[in-house]
XYZ file of C-alpha atoms in Angstrom:
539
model
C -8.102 60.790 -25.712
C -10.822 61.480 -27.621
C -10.635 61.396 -31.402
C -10.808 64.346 -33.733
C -12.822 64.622 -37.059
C -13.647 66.568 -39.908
C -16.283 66.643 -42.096
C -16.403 68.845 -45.642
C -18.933 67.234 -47.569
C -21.633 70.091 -46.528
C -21.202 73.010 -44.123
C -17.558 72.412 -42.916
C -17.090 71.156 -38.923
C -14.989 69.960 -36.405
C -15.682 67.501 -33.183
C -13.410 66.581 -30.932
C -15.228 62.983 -29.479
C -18.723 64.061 -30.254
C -18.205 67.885 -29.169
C -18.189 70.290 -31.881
C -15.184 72.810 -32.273
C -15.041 76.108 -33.578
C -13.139 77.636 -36.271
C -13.528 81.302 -35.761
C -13.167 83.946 -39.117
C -13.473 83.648 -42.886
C -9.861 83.138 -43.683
C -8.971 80.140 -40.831
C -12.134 78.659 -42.215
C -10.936 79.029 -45.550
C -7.453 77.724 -44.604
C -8.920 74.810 -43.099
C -11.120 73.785 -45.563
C -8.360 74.156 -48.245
C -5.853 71.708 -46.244
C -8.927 69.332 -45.742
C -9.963 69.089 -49.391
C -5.912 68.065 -50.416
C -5.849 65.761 -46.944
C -2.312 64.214 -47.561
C -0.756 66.611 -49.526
C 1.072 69.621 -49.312
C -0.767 72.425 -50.843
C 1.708 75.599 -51.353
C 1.947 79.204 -49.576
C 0.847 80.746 -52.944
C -2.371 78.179 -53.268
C -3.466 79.169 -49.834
C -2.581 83.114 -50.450
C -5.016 83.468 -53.153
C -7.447 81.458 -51.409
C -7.801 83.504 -48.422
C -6.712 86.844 -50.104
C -8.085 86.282 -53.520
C -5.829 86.392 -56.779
C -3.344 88.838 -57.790
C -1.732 88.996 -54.148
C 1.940 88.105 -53.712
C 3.022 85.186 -51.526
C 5.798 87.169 -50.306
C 3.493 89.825 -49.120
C 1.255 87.728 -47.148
C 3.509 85.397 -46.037
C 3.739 86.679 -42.215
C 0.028 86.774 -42.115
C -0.287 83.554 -42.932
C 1.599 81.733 -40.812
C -0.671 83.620 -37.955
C -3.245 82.179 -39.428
C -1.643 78.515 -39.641
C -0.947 79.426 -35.522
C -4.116 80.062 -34.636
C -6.334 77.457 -36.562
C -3.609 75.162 -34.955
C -4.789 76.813 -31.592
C -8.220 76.545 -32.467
C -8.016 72.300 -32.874
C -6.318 72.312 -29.449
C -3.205 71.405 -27.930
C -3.439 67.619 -28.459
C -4.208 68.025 -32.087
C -3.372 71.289 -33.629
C 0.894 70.868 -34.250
C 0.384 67.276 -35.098
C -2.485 67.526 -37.681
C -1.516 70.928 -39.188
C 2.126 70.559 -40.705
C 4.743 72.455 -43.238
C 6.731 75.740 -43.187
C 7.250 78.334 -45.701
C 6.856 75.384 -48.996
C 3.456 75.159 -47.600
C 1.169 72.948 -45.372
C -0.752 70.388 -45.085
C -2.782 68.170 -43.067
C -2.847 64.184 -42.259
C -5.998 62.136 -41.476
C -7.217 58.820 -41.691
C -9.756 57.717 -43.618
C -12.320 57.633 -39.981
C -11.408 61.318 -39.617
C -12.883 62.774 -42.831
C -15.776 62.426 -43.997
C -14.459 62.846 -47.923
C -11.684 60.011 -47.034
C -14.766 57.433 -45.842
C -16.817 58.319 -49.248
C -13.715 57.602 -51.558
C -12.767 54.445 -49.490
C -16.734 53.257 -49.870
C -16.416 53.872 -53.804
C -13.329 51.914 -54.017
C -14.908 48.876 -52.218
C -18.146 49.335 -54.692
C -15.994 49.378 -57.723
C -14.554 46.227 -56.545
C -18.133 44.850 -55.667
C -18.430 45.233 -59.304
C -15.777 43.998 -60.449
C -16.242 40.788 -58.823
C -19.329 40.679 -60.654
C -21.572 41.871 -57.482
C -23.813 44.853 -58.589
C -26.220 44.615 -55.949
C -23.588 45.339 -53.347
C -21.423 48.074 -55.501
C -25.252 49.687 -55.739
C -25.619 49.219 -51.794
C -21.896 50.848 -51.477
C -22.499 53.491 -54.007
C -26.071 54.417 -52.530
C -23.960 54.675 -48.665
C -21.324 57.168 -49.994
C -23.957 59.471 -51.842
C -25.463 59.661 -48.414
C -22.379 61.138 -47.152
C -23.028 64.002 -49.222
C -25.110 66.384 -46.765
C -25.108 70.010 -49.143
C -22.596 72.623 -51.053
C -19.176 71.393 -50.361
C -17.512 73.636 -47.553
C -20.389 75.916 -48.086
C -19.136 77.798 -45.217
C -15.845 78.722 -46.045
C -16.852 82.153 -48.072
C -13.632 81.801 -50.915
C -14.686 82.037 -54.385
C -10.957 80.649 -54.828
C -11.218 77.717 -52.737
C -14.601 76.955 -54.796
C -12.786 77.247 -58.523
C -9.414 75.603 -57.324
C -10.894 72.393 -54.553
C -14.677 72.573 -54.333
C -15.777 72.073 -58.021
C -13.653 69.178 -58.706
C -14.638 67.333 -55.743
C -18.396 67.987 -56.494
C -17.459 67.061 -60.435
C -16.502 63.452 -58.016
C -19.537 63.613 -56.247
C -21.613 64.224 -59.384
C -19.859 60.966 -61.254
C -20.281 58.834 -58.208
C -24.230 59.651 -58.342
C -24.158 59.045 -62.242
C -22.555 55.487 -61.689
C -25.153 55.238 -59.112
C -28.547 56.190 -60.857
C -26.985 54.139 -64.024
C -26.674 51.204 -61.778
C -29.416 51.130 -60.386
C -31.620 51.594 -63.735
C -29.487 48.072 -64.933
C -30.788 46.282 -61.821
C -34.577 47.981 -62.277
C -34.552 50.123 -58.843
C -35.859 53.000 -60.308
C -37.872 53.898 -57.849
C -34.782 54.167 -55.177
C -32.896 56.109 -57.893
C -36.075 58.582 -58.272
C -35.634 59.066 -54.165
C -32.199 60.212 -53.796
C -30.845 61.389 -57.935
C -34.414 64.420 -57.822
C -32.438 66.535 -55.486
C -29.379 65.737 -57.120
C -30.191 66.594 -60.471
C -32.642 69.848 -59.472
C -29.050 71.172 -58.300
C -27.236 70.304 -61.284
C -29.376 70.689 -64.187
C -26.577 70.751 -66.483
C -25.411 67.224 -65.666
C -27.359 65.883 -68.537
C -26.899 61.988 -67.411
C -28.488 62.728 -64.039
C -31.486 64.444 -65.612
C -31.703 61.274 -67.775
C -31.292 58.361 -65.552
C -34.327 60.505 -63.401
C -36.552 60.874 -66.650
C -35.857 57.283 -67.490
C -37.042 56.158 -64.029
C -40.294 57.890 -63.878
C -40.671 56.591 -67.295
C -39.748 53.066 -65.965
C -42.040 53.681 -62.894
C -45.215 54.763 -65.177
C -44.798 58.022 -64.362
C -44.474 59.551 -67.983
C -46.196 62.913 -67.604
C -43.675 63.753 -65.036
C -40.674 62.457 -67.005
C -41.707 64.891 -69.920
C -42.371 67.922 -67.452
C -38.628 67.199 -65.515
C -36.975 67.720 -69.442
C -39.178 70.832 -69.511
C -37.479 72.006 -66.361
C -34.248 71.210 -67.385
C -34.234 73.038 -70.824
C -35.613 76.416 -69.014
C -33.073 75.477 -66.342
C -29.743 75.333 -69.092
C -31.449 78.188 -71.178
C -31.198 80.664 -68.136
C -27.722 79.490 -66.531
C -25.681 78.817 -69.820
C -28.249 79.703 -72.906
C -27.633 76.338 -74.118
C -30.415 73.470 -75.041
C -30.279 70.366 -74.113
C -27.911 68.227 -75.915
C -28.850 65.253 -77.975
C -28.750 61.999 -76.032
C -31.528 63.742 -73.513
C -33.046 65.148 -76.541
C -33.574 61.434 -77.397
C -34.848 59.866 -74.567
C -37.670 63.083 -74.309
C -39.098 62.028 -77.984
C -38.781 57.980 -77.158
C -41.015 59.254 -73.682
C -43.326 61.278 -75.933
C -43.486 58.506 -77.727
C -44.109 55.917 -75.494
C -41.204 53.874 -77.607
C -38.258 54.922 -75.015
C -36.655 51.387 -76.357
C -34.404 51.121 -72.948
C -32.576 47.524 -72.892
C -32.343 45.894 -69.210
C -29.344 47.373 -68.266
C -27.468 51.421 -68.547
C -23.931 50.922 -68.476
C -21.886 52.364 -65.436
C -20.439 55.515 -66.105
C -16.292 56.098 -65.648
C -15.515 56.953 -62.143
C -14.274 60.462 -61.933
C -10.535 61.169 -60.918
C -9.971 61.189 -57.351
C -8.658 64.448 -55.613
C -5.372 64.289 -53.892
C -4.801 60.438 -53.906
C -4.617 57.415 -56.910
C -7.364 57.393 -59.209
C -10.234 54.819 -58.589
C -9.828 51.639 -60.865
C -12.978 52.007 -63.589
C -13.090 50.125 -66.688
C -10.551 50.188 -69.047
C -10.175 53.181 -71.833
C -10.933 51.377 -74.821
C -7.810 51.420 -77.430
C -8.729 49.118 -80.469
C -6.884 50.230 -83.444
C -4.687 47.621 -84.667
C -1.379 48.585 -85.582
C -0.431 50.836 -88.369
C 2.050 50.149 -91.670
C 5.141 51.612 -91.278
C 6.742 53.554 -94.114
C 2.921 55.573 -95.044
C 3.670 57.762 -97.771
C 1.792 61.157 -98.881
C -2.044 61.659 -98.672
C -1.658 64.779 -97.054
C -4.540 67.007 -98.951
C -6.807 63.785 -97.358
C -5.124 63.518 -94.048
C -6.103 67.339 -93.737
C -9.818 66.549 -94.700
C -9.844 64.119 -92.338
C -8.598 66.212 -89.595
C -11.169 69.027 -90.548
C -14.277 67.445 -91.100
C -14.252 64.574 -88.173
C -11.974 66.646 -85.475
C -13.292 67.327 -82.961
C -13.733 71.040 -83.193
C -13.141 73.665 -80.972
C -16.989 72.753 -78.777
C -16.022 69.226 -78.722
C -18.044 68.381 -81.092
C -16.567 65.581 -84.227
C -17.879 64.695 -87.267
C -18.643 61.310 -89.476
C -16.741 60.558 -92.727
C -17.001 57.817 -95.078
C -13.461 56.893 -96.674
C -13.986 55.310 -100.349
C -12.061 54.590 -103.693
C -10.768 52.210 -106.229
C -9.702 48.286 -104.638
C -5.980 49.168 -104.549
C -6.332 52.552 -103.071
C -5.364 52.053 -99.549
C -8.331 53.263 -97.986
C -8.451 51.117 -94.406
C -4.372 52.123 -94.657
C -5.209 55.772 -94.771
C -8.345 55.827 -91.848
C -6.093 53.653 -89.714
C -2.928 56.001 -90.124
C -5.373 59.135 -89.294
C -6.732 57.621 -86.807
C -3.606 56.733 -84.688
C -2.159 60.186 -85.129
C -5.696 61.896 -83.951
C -5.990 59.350 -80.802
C -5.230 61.638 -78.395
C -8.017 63.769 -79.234
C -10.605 61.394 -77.751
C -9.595 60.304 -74.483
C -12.716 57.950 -73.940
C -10.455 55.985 -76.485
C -10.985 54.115 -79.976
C -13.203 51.523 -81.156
C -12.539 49.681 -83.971
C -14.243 47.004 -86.263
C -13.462 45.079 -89.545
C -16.770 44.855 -91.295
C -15.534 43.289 -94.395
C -16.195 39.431 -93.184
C -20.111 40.847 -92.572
C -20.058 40.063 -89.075
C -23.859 40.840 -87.482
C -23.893 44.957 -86.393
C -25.238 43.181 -83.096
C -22.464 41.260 -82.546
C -19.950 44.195 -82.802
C -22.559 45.789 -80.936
C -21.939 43.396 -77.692
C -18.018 44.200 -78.233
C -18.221 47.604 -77.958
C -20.169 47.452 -75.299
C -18.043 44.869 -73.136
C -15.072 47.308 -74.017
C -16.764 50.391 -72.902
C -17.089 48.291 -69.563
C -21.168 47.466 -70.090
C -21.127 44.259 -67.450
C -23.815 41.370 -67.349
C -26.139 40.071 -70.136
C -26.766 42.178 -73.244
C -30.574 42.999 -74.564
C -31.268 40.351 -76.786
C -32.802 42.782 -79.785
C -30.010 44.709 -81.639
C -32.477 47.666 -81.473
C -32.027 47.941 -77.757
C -28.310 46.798 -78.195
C -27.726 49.709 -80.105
C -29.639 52.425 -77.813
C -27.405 50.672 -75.002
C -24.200 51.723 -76.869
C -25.742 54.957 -77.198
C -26.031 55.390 -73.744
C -22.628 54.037 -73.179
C -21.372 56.607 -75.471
C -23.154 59.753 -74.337
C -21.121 62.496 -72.611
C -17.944 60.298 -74.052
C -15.060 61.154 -76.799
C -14.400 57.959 -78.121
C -13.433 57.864 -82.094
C -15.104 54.447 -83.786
C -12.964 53.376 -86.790
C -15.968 50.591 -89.194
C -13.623 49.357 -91.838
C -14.653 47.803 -94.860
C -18.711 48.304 -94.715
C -20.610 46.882 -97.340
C -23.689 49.158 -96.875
C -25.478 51.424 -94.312
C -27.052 49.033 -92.643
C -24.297 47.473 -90.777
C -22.883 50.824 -89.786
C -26.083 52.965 -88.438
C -27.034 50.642 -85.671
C -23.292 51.258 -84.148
C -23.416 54.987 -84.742
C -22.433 56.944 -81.830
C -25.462 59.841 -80.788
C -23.074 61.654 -78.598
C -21.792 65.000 -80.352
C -18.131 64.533 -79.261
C -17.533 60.725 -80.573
C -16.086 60.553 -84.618
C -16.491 58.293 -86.529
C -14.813 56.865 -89.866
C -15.946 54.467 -91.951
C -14.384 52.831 -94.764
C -15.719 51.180 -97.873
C -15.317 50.397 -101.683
C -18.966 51.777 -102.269
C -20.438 55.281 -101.644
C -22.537 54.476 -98.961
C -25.479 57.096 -100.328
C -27.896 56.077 -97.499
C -25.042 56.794 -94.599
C -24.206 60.150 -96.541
C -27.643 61.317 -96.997
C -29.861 59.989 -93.803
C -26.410 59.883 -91.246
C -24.778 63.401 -92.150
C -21.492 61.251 -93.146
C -19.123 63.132 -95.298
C -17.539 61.722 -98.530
C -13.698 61.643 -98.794
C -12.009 60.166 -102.402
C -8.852 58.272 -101.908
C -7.394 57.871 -105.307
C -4.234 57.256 -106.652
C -1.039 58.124 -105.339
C 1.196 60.998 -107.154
C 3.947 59.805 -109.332
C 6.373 61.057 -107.083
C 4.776 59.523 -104.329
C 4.627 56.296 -105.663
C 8.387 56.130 -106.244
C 8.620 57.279 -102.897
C 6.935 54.162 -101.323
C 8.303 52.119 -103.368
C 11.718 52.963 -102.251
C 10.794 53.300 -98.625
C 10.226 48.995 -99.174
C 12.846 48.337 -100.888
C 15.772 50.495 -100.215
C 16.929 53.693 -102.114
C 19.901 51.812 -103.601
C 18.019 49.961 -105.633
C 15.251 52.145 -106.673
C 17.683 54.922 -107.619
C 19.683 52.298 -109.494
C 16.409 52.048 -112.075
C 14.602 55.221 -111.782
C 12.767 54.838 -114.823
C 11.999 51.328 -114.233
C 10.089 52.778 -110.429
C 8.227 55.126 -112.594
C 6.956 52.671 -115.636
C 5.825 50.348 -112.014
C 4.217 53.418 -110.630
C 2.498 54.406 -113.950
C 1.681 50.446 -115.043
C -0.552 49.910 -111.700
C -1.747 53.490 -112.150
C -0.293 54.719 -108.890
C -2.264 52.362 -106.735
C -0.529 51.714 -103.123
C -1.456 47.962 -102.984
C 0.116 46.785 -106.030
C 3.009 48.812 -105.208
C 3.254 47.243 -102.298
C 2.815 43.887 -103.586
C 5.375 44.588 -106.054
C 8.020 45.334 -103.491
C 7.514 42.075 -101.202
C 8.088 39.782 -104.123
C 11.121 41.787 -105.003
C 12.511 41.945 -101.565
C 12.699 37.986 -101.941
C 13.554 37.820 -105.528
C 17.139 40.063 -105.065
C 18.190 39.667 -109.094
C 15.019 40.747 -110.310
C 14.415 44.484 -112.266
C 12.079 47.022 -111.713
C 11.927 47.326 -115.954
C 11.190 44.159 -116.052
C 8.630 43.882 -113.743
C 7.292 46.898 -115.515
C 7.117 45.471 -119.013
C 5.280 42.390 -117.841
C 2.345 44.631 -115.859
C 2.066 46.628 -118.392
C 1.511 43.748 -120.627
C -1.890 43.142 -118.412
C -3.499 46.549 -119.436
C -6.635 44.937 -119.403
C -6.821 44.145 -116.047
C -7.335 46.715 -112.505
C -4.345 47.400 -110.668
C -4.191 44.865 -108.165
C -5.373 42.088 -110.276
C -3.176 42.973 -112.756
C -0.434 42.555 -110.196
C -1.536 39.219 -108.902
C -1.659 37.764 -111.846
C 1.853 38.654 -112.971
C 3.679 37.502 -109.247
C 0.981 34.072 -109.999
C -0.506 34.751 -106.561
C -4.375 34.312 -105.954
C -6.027 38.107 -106.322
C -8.206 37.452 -103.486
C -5.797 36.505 -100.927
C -3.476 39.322 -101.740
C -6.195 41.793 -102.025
C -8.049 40.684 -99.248
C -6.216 40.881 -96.032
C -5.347 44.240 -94.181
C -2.019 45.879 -93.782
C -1.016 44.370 -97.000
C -0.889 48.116 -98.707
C 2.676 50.372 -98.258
C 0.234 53.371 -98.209
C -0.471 52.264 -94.833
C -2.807 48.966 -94.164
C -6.199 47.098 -95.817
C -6.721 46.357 -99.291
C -10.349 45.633 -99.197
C -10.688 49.482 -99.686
C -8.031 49.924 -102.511
């Protein structure tokens, strides 16, 4: 018996062993192509109603007509075929293929293989793989079936697929320098889909590659009259980029363009990309107060109703729990970058190039890294671009080892910590400045008996406050404080009051030091050591 098989990736058709098949009328064509783009699952009455009817129509009304419909498509694939393939009852229907059957099956089965090709640490071959699926890919998806329905609910998802596969495509291809390939196949792509930035950019950076410069300028040309006329937008700023390093002649391109996140599969298990960064180390439990900041925070970095987050540099007095505060903020506002979080400790003045290469490898950049921390850090913009990733730099000691690990994508945040006002990151990066000072009176009593237990902070009230007062309501050496007492039980909180105090002369968390007779920059130094939530090196 001749086999049966479907293709939807273009005008939608059926053979049966070679010999095409006909679907007769708008809504069996419609039906059809809406059980072919969920192959495997059941898609319900009311999904197929508005489909084929359009929206506001009840299932119940058109529930007769279309089971008539379900009859005669199944009529339509033939006796052999039709009951088996076509399957359900009043829940809904649905239709079961193998991967050889569908044309949309073999494209996410070759995509699989070339993410393990890569994987495995075989680029050339995911490239080959990659290049053989986008071939698949013959026009508008079902472009027959006339449903403006079937387009919003099935079609534009699995072209958003087909549109990610070509991104990790044209990206993969600039890493291994076949630009010239990518300039063959990603033109027609990207004349389609203007507003797919990355494609645009991959094809300007390949005529650039090729020599072709002129061109590259007149494609971004194009593209802005292109996204002026369908959305009245410009283009956004990573292609903004790369059209002044062309006009410049200094595009500053490293050897490899990281591969892009495979898009979500449609009706089956997502494809295995690389891994959503999630770098924040753990927070202090117990944080206390900081609200008036925590709302700055959540106003000024976001991201805001476009998508688009902000940069904000976190400073005050050693003592002040600055890296406690970012790190607290930033776990709660996590979910609001699903790329996921990068995170740094800048304190030991580790090389910007170096955390750099980490980001990179974490954002799933395989293979060697440019050698120049310029073209490290416009790789890790590129990795970035399109991408809502927050990137948490704690404990900078000036603007130069933040700016080469800025993000230039409009939806990434950033916060950055530091016991200096970074005026160069402010002025020159658009950064804004957030004070963390001391806590509240009230507040400070309150951390102090989250640590060590309201019993015994409510048995010497006013010994908590003179503590509060003495280290001038600084979370470290409040903090600090309460460890030693948690392992010296008979000790008072007046006492331990009276002898601080007798240190005026000294800042908070040397003061403190000195009186428990620990070193100031051991206990200053490391992070999570402050109850207001984590790092001392801010305060």
């Amino acid at each position: 018996m001749a086999e049966i098989s479907f293709d939807v990736l273009g005008p939608l058709t059926v053979q049966e062993g070679g010999t095409p098949l006909v679907v007769r009328g708008d809504k069996r064509r419609s039906l059809l192509a809406a059980l072919l783009l969920r192959c495997g699952r059941t898609v319900p009455g009311r999904d197929l109603v508005r489909i084929m009817w359009g929206p506001g129509i009840e299932e119940e009304r058109r529930r007769g007509a279309l089971q008539v419909h379900v009859v005669r498509l199944r009529a339509a694939l033939g006796f052999e075929y039709g009951g088996r393939l076509v399957t359900g009852g009043d829940g809904g229907y649905r239709v079961e293929l193998s991967e050889d059957q569908l044309d949309l099956l073999r494209l996410r089965r070759t995509t699989g293989e070339a993410d393990r090709a890569e994987r495995d640490g075989d680029p050339q071959r995911s490239f080959r793989l990659l290049h053989r699926a986008l071939r698949m890919w013959k026009g508008p998806v079902a472009a027959d079936a006339r449903s403006p329905e079937l387009y919003e609910s099935d079609v534009r998802h699995v072209e958003d697929e087909l549109l990610g596969t070509a991104e990790r495509w044209g990206a993969l291809g600039l890493r291994l320098g076949r630009h010239d390939a990518v300039l063959d196949l990603l033109g027609l792509v990207a004349a389609r889909f203007p507003e797919r930035e990355r494609l645009v950019r991959t094809q300007m950076v390949a005529l650039y590659r090729g020599g072709r410069q002129g061109d590259a300028l007149q494609l971004f040309a194009r593209t802005r009259r292109r996204l002026a006329d369908r959305l009245g937008v410009d283009p956004g700023p990573e292609l903004r980029r790369t059209f002044e390093g062309i006009l410049r002649g200094d595009l500053g391109e490293g050897p490899g363009v990281p591969r892009q996140r495979a898009a979500p599969l449609l009706g089956g298990a997502g494809r295995t990309g690389p891994p959503v960064p999630a770098q924040l180390p753990a927070g202090v439990p117990g944080f206390v107060g900081r609200r008036a900041e925590l709302a700055e925070l959540d106003a000024r970095i976001g991201p805001d109703a476009r998508g688009r987050a902000g940069r904000v540099l976190l400073s005050g007095p050693p003592g002040a729990g600055c890296s406690a505060l970012a790190l607290h903020w930033a776990h709660r506002a996590a979910e609001r970058f699903p790329g996921g979080s990068l995170h740094a400790d800048l304190g030991g003045g580790p090389d910007p190039q170096e955390v750099a290469g980490r980001f990179l490898r974490a954002l799933g950049v395989s293979g060697p890294l440019p050698e120049s921390l310029e073209e490290c850090s416009a790789l890790l913009r590129t990795a970035l671009a399109g991408q809502r990733v927050l990137m948490l730099l704690d404990g900078a000691r000036d603007a130069a080892a933040v700016r080469p690990l800025l993000p230039g994508a409009a939806g990434c945040g950033v916060l950055v910590t530091s016991r200096y006002w970074l005026g160069d990151l402010l002025a020159r990066d658009g950064a804004a400045a957030v004070a963390v000072g001391a806590l509240p009176r009230e507040e400070a009593v309150r951390l102090l008996r989250g640590r060590l237990g309201e019993a015994r902070v409510d048995a010497e009230p006013e010994g908590a406050a003179r503590l509060a007062a003495a280290v001038r309501g600084m979370p470290l050496p409040l903090s600090m404080a309460a460890a030693w007492m948690s392992t010296h039980p008979g000790a008072g909180l007046d006492d331990l009051a009276s002898r601080v105090e007798a240190r005026d002369e000294e800042a908070p968390a040397e003061r403190m030091a000195a009186v428990l007779g620990g070193d100031p920059r051991f206990l200053i130094g490391g992070p999570g050591a402050d109850g207001s939530g984590g790092g001392a090196r801010q305060g």
